[in-house]
Amino acid sequence: MADRVLVTGATGFIAQHCIMQLLEAGYDVRGTARSESRTAEVVAILTPHLSDDAQKRLDTFNVVAADLTSDDGWRNAVDGCRYVMHVASPLPRGAVKDEDELIVPARDGALRVLRAAHDGGVERVVLTSSLSAIVYGNDRSRVFTEADWSNLDGARIGAYDKSKTIAERASWDYMESVKGESPMELAVINPGLVLGPLLSSDWGTSGEMVKRILDHKVPAIPNMNFATVDVRDVASAHVSAMVSRAAAGQRFICAEANHSMMEVALILKDHYGARGFKIPTGRLPSVAIRVMAIFDKTVRLALNDLDSSQNVDTTKIRTVLQWRPRDLREMTTAMADSMIAYGVVQAKR
């Protein structure tokens, strides 16, 4: 019988790519969502993207009800699982009124999963954290490594960044508290801005930048930079961290490199400009964004990345997990192609 893996947040972008790669690798997979009724929906999304052998393993796939804000369901969710990938975390499209709307479920949800996994005899948990737990609230003029943590008291840090930082720190603290009680291990993946192919018409928060550029919802491109990564490479990092002995007790920056929003726009213009997409490539002055931010809370979130970079050292993930990421052009066009295929964006006629 194949090893079973629990993947939390099975309706999410990263989680579904993780599920696909696990099925292709021969694992049995169980997912979680707020409702058990999501099984058929997830199966329908995944099926066209799987090989014939992996499709057969969907017969044993199911989604069980488990919510980050409640203890109910987690014991059943981890039952019989050798591994857990805790991918689920609240991710808003815009500003939230109270930062605890993100912090509390992210932190408490991670602890619920870890407790259930510990009690259920799970061998290893792979936690999806974020680069948000590493670079924010800090001086961006340097190169960041896994030894760095976001500064919760810094000037340029948002509620989401705080939620990921607090949730990851709480997870490591929990593992320290149960040291010696069980052999369970923890590994953490810290992705940057996730691009790559959608599996359905749900572009989530990850696809917002590419969608807005393709839709010409931004008049020009601001001076913003992100360490980007393809979702397929994020999923492969999770699978490698799940089974690699050397990954136990480690966190891994998961990004190809720092890239500007302008680089993304120029790639999109090069590939889709002649296909009816009007891609903006002018520079939007930073002062204009600062003025807009006074009146718009969502624009205000952009200030944390305005006129700064996310330069990261990825030596660890490349050496320990033998990880080889796709480049910016491939991850950008893969996302754009899938958006066009699913009707998320349309060329202007």
Short mmCIF file of C-alpha atoms in Angstrom, two decimals:
data_model
loop_
_atom_site.label_atom_id
_atom_site.label_comp_id
_atom_site.label_asym_id
_atom_site.label_seq_id
_atom_site.Cartn_x
_atom_site.Cartn_y
_atom_site.Cartn_z
CA MET A 1 0.00 0.00 0.00
CA ALA A 2 1.34 3.45 -0.94
CA ASP A 3 2.21 6.01 1.71
CA ARG A 4 -0.58 8.52 2.33
CA VAL A 5 0.05 12.27 2.41
CA LEU A 6 -2.33 14.89 3.82
CA VAL A 7 -2.34 18.19 1.93
CA THR A 8 -4.19 20.98 3.70
CA GLY A 9 -6.05 23.66 1.75
CA ALA A 10 -6.69 21.34 -1.19
CA THR A 11 -8.60 23.98 -3.15
CA GLY A 12 -5.58 26.31 -3.26
CA PHE A 13 -3.10 27.05 -6.06
CA ILE A 14 0.06 25.64 -4.46
CA ALA A 15 -1.77 22.77 -2.75
CA GLN A 16 -3.26 21.48 -6.00
CA HIS A 17 0.13 21.44 -7.69
CA CYS A 18 1.51 19.56 -4.67
CA ILE A 19 -1.33 17.03 -4.92
CA MET A 20 -0.63 16.52 -8.64
CA GLN A 21 3.06 15.85 -8.09
CA LEU A 22 2.34 13.49 -5.19
CA LEU A 23 -0.13 11.50 -7.29
CA GLU A 24 2.34 11.32 -10.16
CA ALA A 25 4.98 10.07 -7.72
CA GLY A 26 2.72 7.22 -6.59
CA TYR A 27 1.43 8.50 -3.25
CA ASP A 28 -2.12 8.25 -1.96
CA VAL A 29 -3.37 11.74 -1.13
CA ARG A 30 -5.99 13.18 1.15
CA GLY A 31 -6.89 16.88 1.17
CA THR A 32 -8.61 19.22 3.57
CA ALA A 33 -11.05 22.04 2.92
CA ARG A 34 -13.84 23.68 4.87
CA SER A 35 -16.32 21.25 3.33
CA GLU A 36 -16.07 17.59 2.32
CA SER A 37 -18.22 18.41 -0.70
CA ARG A 38 -15.14 19.88 -2.44
CA THR A 39 -13.78 16.43 -3.41
CA ALA A 40 -15.52 16.30 -6.79
CA GLU A 41 -14.48 19.88 -7.56
CA VAL A 42 -10.80 19.20 -6.88
CA VAL A 43 -10.87 15.92 -8.83
CA ALA A 44 -12.45 17.69 -11.83
CA ILE A 45 -9.72 20.36 -11.76
CA LEU A 46 -6.82 17.93 -11.45
CA THR A 47 -7.92 15.18 -13.84
CA PRO A 48 -7.04 16.89 -17.18
CA HIS A 49 -3.53 17.63 -15.96
CA LEU A 50 -2.63 14.12 -14.75
CA SER A 51 -1.16 11.07 -16.49
CA ASP A 52 -3.36 7.98 -16.84
CA ASP A 53 -1.63 6.25 -13.91
CA ALA A 54 -2.02 9.28 -11.64
CA GLN A 55 -5.69 9.59 -12.60
CA LYS A 56 -6.24 6.08 -11.28
CA ARG A 57 -4.95 7.18 -7.89
CA LEU A 58 -7.70 9.80 -7.76
CA ASP A 59 -9.99 6.88 -6.87
CA THR A 60 -8.50 6.96 -3.37
CA PHE A 61 -8.32 10.75 -3.14
CA ASN A 62 -10.80 12.58 -0.95
CA VAL A 63 -11.24 15.92 0.77
CA VAL A 64 -12.15 15.93 4.46
CA ALA A 65 -13.61 18.85 6.40
CA ALA A 66 -11.10 20.64 8.63
CA ASP A 67 -10.92 24.37 9.33
CA LEU A 68 -7.92 26.33 10.59
CA THR A 69 -10.13 28.00 13.20
CA SER A 70 -11.44 24.80 14.82
CA ASP A 71 -10.03 21.62 16.36
CA ASP A 72 -12.76 19.57 14.70
CA GLY A 73 -11.69 17.21 11.93
CA TRP A 74 -7.91 17.36 12.23
CA ARG A 75 -7.51 14.07 14.06
CA ASN A 76 -9.46 12.29 11.31
CA ALA A 77 -7.59 14.21 8.62
CA VAL A 78 -4.14 12.95 9.69
CA ASP A 79 -5.30 9.40 10.46
CA GLY A 80 -3.19 6.91 8.51
CA CYS A 81 -0.95 9.55 6.98
CA ARG A 82 2.82 9.18 6.97
CA TYR A 83 3.39 12.77 5.85
CA VAL A 84 1.57 16.10 6.06
CA MET A 85 1.96 19.14 3.81
CA HIS A 86 0.41 22.09 5.61
CA VAL A 87 -0.20 24.51 2.77
CA ALA A 88 -3.44 26.19 3.90
CA SER A 89 -3.20 29.77 5.18
CA PRO A 90 -5.44 32.83 4.87
CA LEU A 91 -4.38 34.96 1.87
CA PRO A 92 -6.46 38.10 1.21
CA ARG A 93 -6.82 39.92 -2.12
CA GLY A 94 -6.76 43.31 -0.40
CA ALA A 95 -6.33 45.06 2.94
CA VAL A 96 -7.94 43.63 6.07
CA LYS A 97 -9.56 45.72 8.82
CA ASP A 98 -7.85 43.86 11.64
CA GLU A 99 -4.50 42.07 11.23
CA ASP A 100 -5.70 39.35 13.62
CA GLU A 101 -8.06 38.22 10.84
CA LEU A 102 -4.91 36.74 9.25
CA ILE A 103 -2.57 36.22 12.19
CA VAL A 104 -4.86 34.17 14.44
CA PRO A 105 -5.99 31.51 11.90
CA ALA A 106 -2.49 31.24 10.40
CA ARG A 107 -0.82 30.70 13.78
CA ASP A 108 -3.54 28.63 15.44
CA GLY A 109 -4.16 26.61 12.28
CA ALA A 110 -0.49 25.65 12.00
CA LEU A 111 -0.46 24.58 15.65
CA ARG A 112 -3.65 22.54 15.21
CA VAL A 113 -2.11 20.67 12.29
CA LEU A 114 1.16 20.05 14.15
CA ARG A 115 -0.61 18.80 17.27
CA ALA A 116 -2.81 16.45 15.26
CA ALA A 117 0.20 15.21 13.29
CA HIS A 118 2.18 14.66 16.48
CA ASP A 119 -0.67 12.76 18.12
CA GLY A 120 -1.31 10.76 14.94
CA GLY A 121 2.26 9.53 14.56
CA VAL A 122 3.04 11.49 11.39
CA GLU A 123 6.69 11.14 10.35
CA ARG A 124 7.26 14.58 8.85
CA VAL A 125 5.34 17.82 8.30
CA VAL A 126 6.27 20.20 5.48
CA LEU A 127 4.98 23.69 6.26
CA THR A 128 4.37 26.26 3.54
CA SER A 129 5.63 29.51 4.97
CA SER A 130 6.69 32.44 2.79
CA LEU A 131 9.44 34.87 1.95
CA SER A 132 7.11 37.19 3.86
CA ALA A 133 8.54 35.59 7.00
CA ILE A 134 12.09 36.55 5.99
CA VAL A 135 12.45 39.93 4.28
CA TYR A 136 9.75 42.32 5.53
CA GLY A 137 10.32 45.07 8.07
CA ASN A 138 14.05 44.88 7.30
CA ASP A 139 16.58 46.92 5.36
CA ARG A 140 16.32 45.51 1.82
CA SER A 141 19.77 46.61 0.70
CA ARG A 142 21.30 43.25 1.64
CA VAL A 143 20.99 39.61 0.58
CA PHE A 144 18.67 37.49 2.74
CA THR A 145 19.23 33.89 3.87
CA GLU A 146 17.25 31.35 5.89
CA ALA A 147 18.86 32.80 9.03
CA ASP A 148 16.81 35.98 8.58
CA TRP A 149 13.34 36.72 9.95
CA SER A 150 10.92 39.50 9.14
CA ASN A 151 10.91 42.28 11.71
CA LEU A 152 7.41 42.49 13.22
CA ASP A 153 8.17 45.99 14.50
CA GLY A 154 9.56 47.25 11.21
CA ALA A 155 7.97 50.07 9.24
CA ARG A 156 7.41 48.13 6.00
CA ILE A 157 5.50 45.02 7.03
CA GLY A 158 1.85 44.13 6.47
CA ALA A 159 -0.69 41.91 8.18
CA TYR A 160 -0.06 38.97 5.83
CA ASP A 161 3.69 39.18 6.37
CA LYS A 162 3.15 39.23 10.12
CA SER A 163 0.80 36.24 9.92
CA LYS A 164 3.35 34.12 8.05
CA THR A 165 6.18 35.13 10.37
CA ILE A 166 4.21 34.47 13.54
CA ALA A 167 2.80 31.17 12.25
CA GLU A 168 6.23 29.86 11.26
CA ARG A 169 7.88 30.93 14.52
CA ALA A 170 5.05 29.30 16.48
CA SER A 171 5.59 26.09 14.49
CA TRP A 172 9.29 25.94 15.30
CA ASP A 173 8.54 26.72 18.96
CA TYR A 174 6.04 23.87 19.05
CA MET A 175 8.57 21.43 17.58
CA GLU A 176 11.05 22.48 20.25
CA SER A 177 8.42 21.90 22.96
CA VAL A 178 7.81 18.29 21.88
CA LYS A 179 11.44 17.44 21.25
CA GLY A 180 12.11 13.95 22.55
CA GLU A 181 8.42 13.01 22.75
CA SER A 182 8.13 11.73 19.19
CA PRO A 183 10.25 11.31 16.05
CA MET A 184 8.11 13.76 14.05
CA GLU A 185 10.14 16.22 11.98
CA LEU A 186 9.40 19.61 10.44
CA ALA A 187 10.69 21.18 7.22
CA VAL A 188 9.61 24.62 5.97
CA ILE A 189 9.37 26.01 2.43
CA ASN A 190 9.49 29.82 2.06
CA PRO A 191 8.32 30.70 -1.49
CA GLY A 192 8.56 34.13 -3.04
CA LEU A 193 5.93 35.50 -5.43
CA VAL A 194 4.39 32.41 -7.02
CA LEU A 195 3.74 32.44 -10.78
CA GLY A 196 3.25 29.53 -13.18
CA PRO A 197 0.26 27.73 -14.72
CA LEU A 198 -3.24 27.93 -13.30
CA LEU A 199 -5.19 24.69 -13.17
CA SER A 200 -8.59 26.40 -13.40
CA SER A 201 -10.13 29.83 -13.84
CA ASP A 202 -9.33 30.70 -10.21
CA TRP A 203 -6.25 32.93 -10.36
CA GLY A 204 -6.21 33.59 -6.62
CA THR A 205 -3.92 36.24 -5.20
CA SER A 206 -0.78 34.87 -6.86
CA GLY A 207 -1.98 35.74 -10.34
CA GLU A 208 -3.18 39.25 -9.55
CA MET A 209 -0.09 41.05 -10.89
CA VAL A 210 -0.03 39.21 -14.23
CA LYS A 211 -3.79 39.56 -14.64
CA ARG A 212 -3.75 43.29 -13.97
CA ILE A 213 -0.96 43.85 -16.50
CA LEU A 214 -2.68 41.74 -19.18
CA ASP A 215 -5.98 43.53 -18.51
CA HIS A 216 -4.24 46.93 -18.66
CA LYS A 217 -5.64 47.70 -15.20
CA VAL A 218 -2.43 49.55 -14.36
CA PRO A 219 -1.57 52.63 -16.47
CA ALA A 220 2.17 52.09 -16.02
CA ILE A 221 4.55 49.87 -14.09
CA PRO A 222 5.71 50.81 -10.58
CA ASN A 223 9.26 50.29 -9.37
CA MET A 224 8.59 47.08 -7.45
CA ASN A 225 10.68 43.91 -7.24
CA PHE A 226 9.88 40.39 -6.07
CA ALA A 227 11.75 37.13 -5.72
CA THR A 228 9.65 34.98 -8.05
CA VAL A 229 9.13 31.24 -8.38
CA ASP A 230 7.11 28.85 -10.53
CA VAL A 231 4.34 27.01 -8.68
CA ARG A 232 5.57 23.71 -10.15
CA ASP A 233 8.96 24.33 -8.55
CA VAL A 234 7.31 25.21 -5.23
CA ALA A 235 5.49 21.87 -5.34
CA SER A 236 8.64 19.93 -6.20
CA ALA A 237 10.42 21.61 -3.28
CA HIS A 238 7.65 20.39 -0.96
CA VAL A 239 7.96 16.83 -2.22
CA SER A 240 11.75 16.86 -1.90
CA ALA A 241 11.60 18.37 1.60
CA MET A 242 9.13 15.65 2.59
CA VAL A 243 11.52 12.79 1.87
CA SER A 244 15.03 14.25 2.06
CA ARG A 245 16.80 13.31 5.28
CA ALA A 246 18.83 16.49 5.20
CA ALA A 247 15.67 18.66 5.05
CA ALA A 248 14.56 17.79 8.60
CA GLY A 249 14.63 20.82 10.87
CA GLN A 250 15.43 23.19 7.99
CA ARG A 251 13.73 26.12 6.27
CA PHE A 252 14.32 26.79 2.57
CA ILE A 253 14.06 30.03 0.61
CA CYS A 254 12.19 28.95 -2.52
CA ALA A 255 12.68 31.49 -5.31
CA GLU A 256 14.48 31.66 -8.63
CA ALA A 257 15.80 35.24 -8.21
CA ASN A 258 14.75 38.84 -7.65
CA HIS A 259 12.94 40.36 -10.64
CA SER A 260 11.26 43.67 -11.31
CA MET A 261 7.61 44.11 -12.19
CA MET A 262 8.89 45.81 -15.35
CA GLU A 263 10.68 42.60 -16.41
CA VAL A 264 7.37 40.75 -16.12
CA ALA A 265 5.59 43.44 -18.17
CA LEU A 266 8.22 43.33 -20.93
CA ILE A 267 7.94 39.53 -21.17
CA LEU A 268 4.17 39.84 -21.46
CA LYS A 269 4.47 42.54 -24.12
CA ASP A 270 6.95 40.45 -26.09
CA HIS A 271 4.69 37.38 -26.08
CA TYR A 272 1.18 38.84 -26.13
CA GLY A 273 1.41 42.38 -27.47
CA ALA A 274 0.85 41.18 -31.04
CA ARG A 275 -2.11 39.07 -29.90
CA GLY A 276 -4.31 42.00 -28.94
CA PHE A 277 -3.14 42.57 -25.36
CA LYS A 278 -2.19 46.18 -24.66
CA ILE A 279 0.65 45.80 -22.18
CA PRO A 280 1.77 48.91 -20.27
CA THR A 281 5.54 49.34 -20.08
CA GLY A 282 5.89 52.97 -19.02
CA ARG A 283 7.24 53.77 -15.58
CA LEU A 284 4.74 54.83 -12.92
CA PRO A 285 6.38 57.42 -10.66
CA SER A 286 6.68 56.27 -7.06
CA VAL A 287 5.37 59.60 -5.83
CA ALA A 288 2.08 58.87 -7.62
CA ILE A 289 1.69 55.58 -5.76
CA ARG A 290 2.43 57.28 -2.45
CA VAL A 291 -0.29 59.83 -3.11
CA MET A 292 -2.77 57.12 -4.17
CA ALA A 293 -1.96 55.16 -1.02
CA ILE A 294 -3.29 57.99 1.12
CA PHE A 295 -6.78 57.26 -0.17
CA ASP A 296 -6.61 53.54 -1.04
CA LYS A 297 -5.77 50.88 1.57
CA THR A 298 -5.04 48.25 -1.07
CA VAL A 299 -2.55 50.54 -2.83
CA ARG A 300 -1.05 51.23 0.59
CA LEU A 301 0.03 47.57 0.77
CA ALA A 302 2.28 48.16 -2.25
CA LEU A 303 4.38 50.66 -0.31
CA ASN A 304 6.09 47.79 1.50
CA ASP A 305 7.68 46.70 -1.81
CA LEU A 306 8.02 50.06 -3.54
CA ASP A 307 11.56 51.04 -4.57
CA SER A 308 13.06 47.97 -2.93
CA SER A 309 14.29 44.50 -3.88
CA GLN A 310 14.07 40.95 -2.54
CA ASN A 311 17.59 39.70 -3.07
CA VAL A 312 17.88 36.19 -1.64
CA ASP A 313 20.54 33.51 -1.37
CA THR A 314 19.13 30.24 -2.71
CA THR A 315 22.25 28.14 -2.23
CA LYS A 316 20.64 26.01 0.47
CA ILE A 317 17.61 24.78 -1.48
CA ARG A 318 19.71 24.18 -4.59
CA THR A 319 22.30 22.08 -2.74
CA VAL A 320 20.27 20.28 -0.07
CA LEU A 321 17.20 19.53 -2.22
CA GLN A 322 19.00 19.53 -5.60
CA TRP A 323 16.41 22.09 -6.71
CA ARG A 324 16.57 23.60 -10.21
CA PRO A 325 13.92 26.29 -10.83
CA ARG A 326 12.36 27.50 -14.06
CA ASP A 327 13.26 31.01 -15.21
CA LEU A 328 11.09 34.14 -15.13
CA ARG A 329 10.04 33.93 -18.79
CA GLU A 330 8.76 30.37 -18.45
CA MET A 331 6.82 30.97 -15.23
CA THR A 332 5.32 34.24 -16.55
CA THR A 333 4.20 32.89 -19.92
CA ALA A 334 2.88 29.69 -18.33
CA MET A 335 0.65 31.77 -16.07
CA ALA A 336 -0.46 34.04 -18.90
CA ASP A 337 -1.17 31.14 -21.27
CA SER A 338 -3.32 29.42 -18.66
CA MET A 339 -5.19 32.66 -17.92
CA ILE A 340 -5.99 33.00 -21.61
CA ALA A 341 -6.99 29.33 -21.88
CA TYR A 342 -9.40 29.59 -18.95
CA GLY A 343 -10.87 32.93 -20.03
CA VAL A 344 -9.49 34.83 -17.06
CA VAL A 345 -8.14 37.47 -19.47
CA GLN A 346 -9.13 38.28 -23.04
CA ALA A 347 -7.44 40.26 -25.78
CA LYS A 348 -9.00 43.65 -26.49
CA ARG A 349 -10.55 43.78 -29.94
#
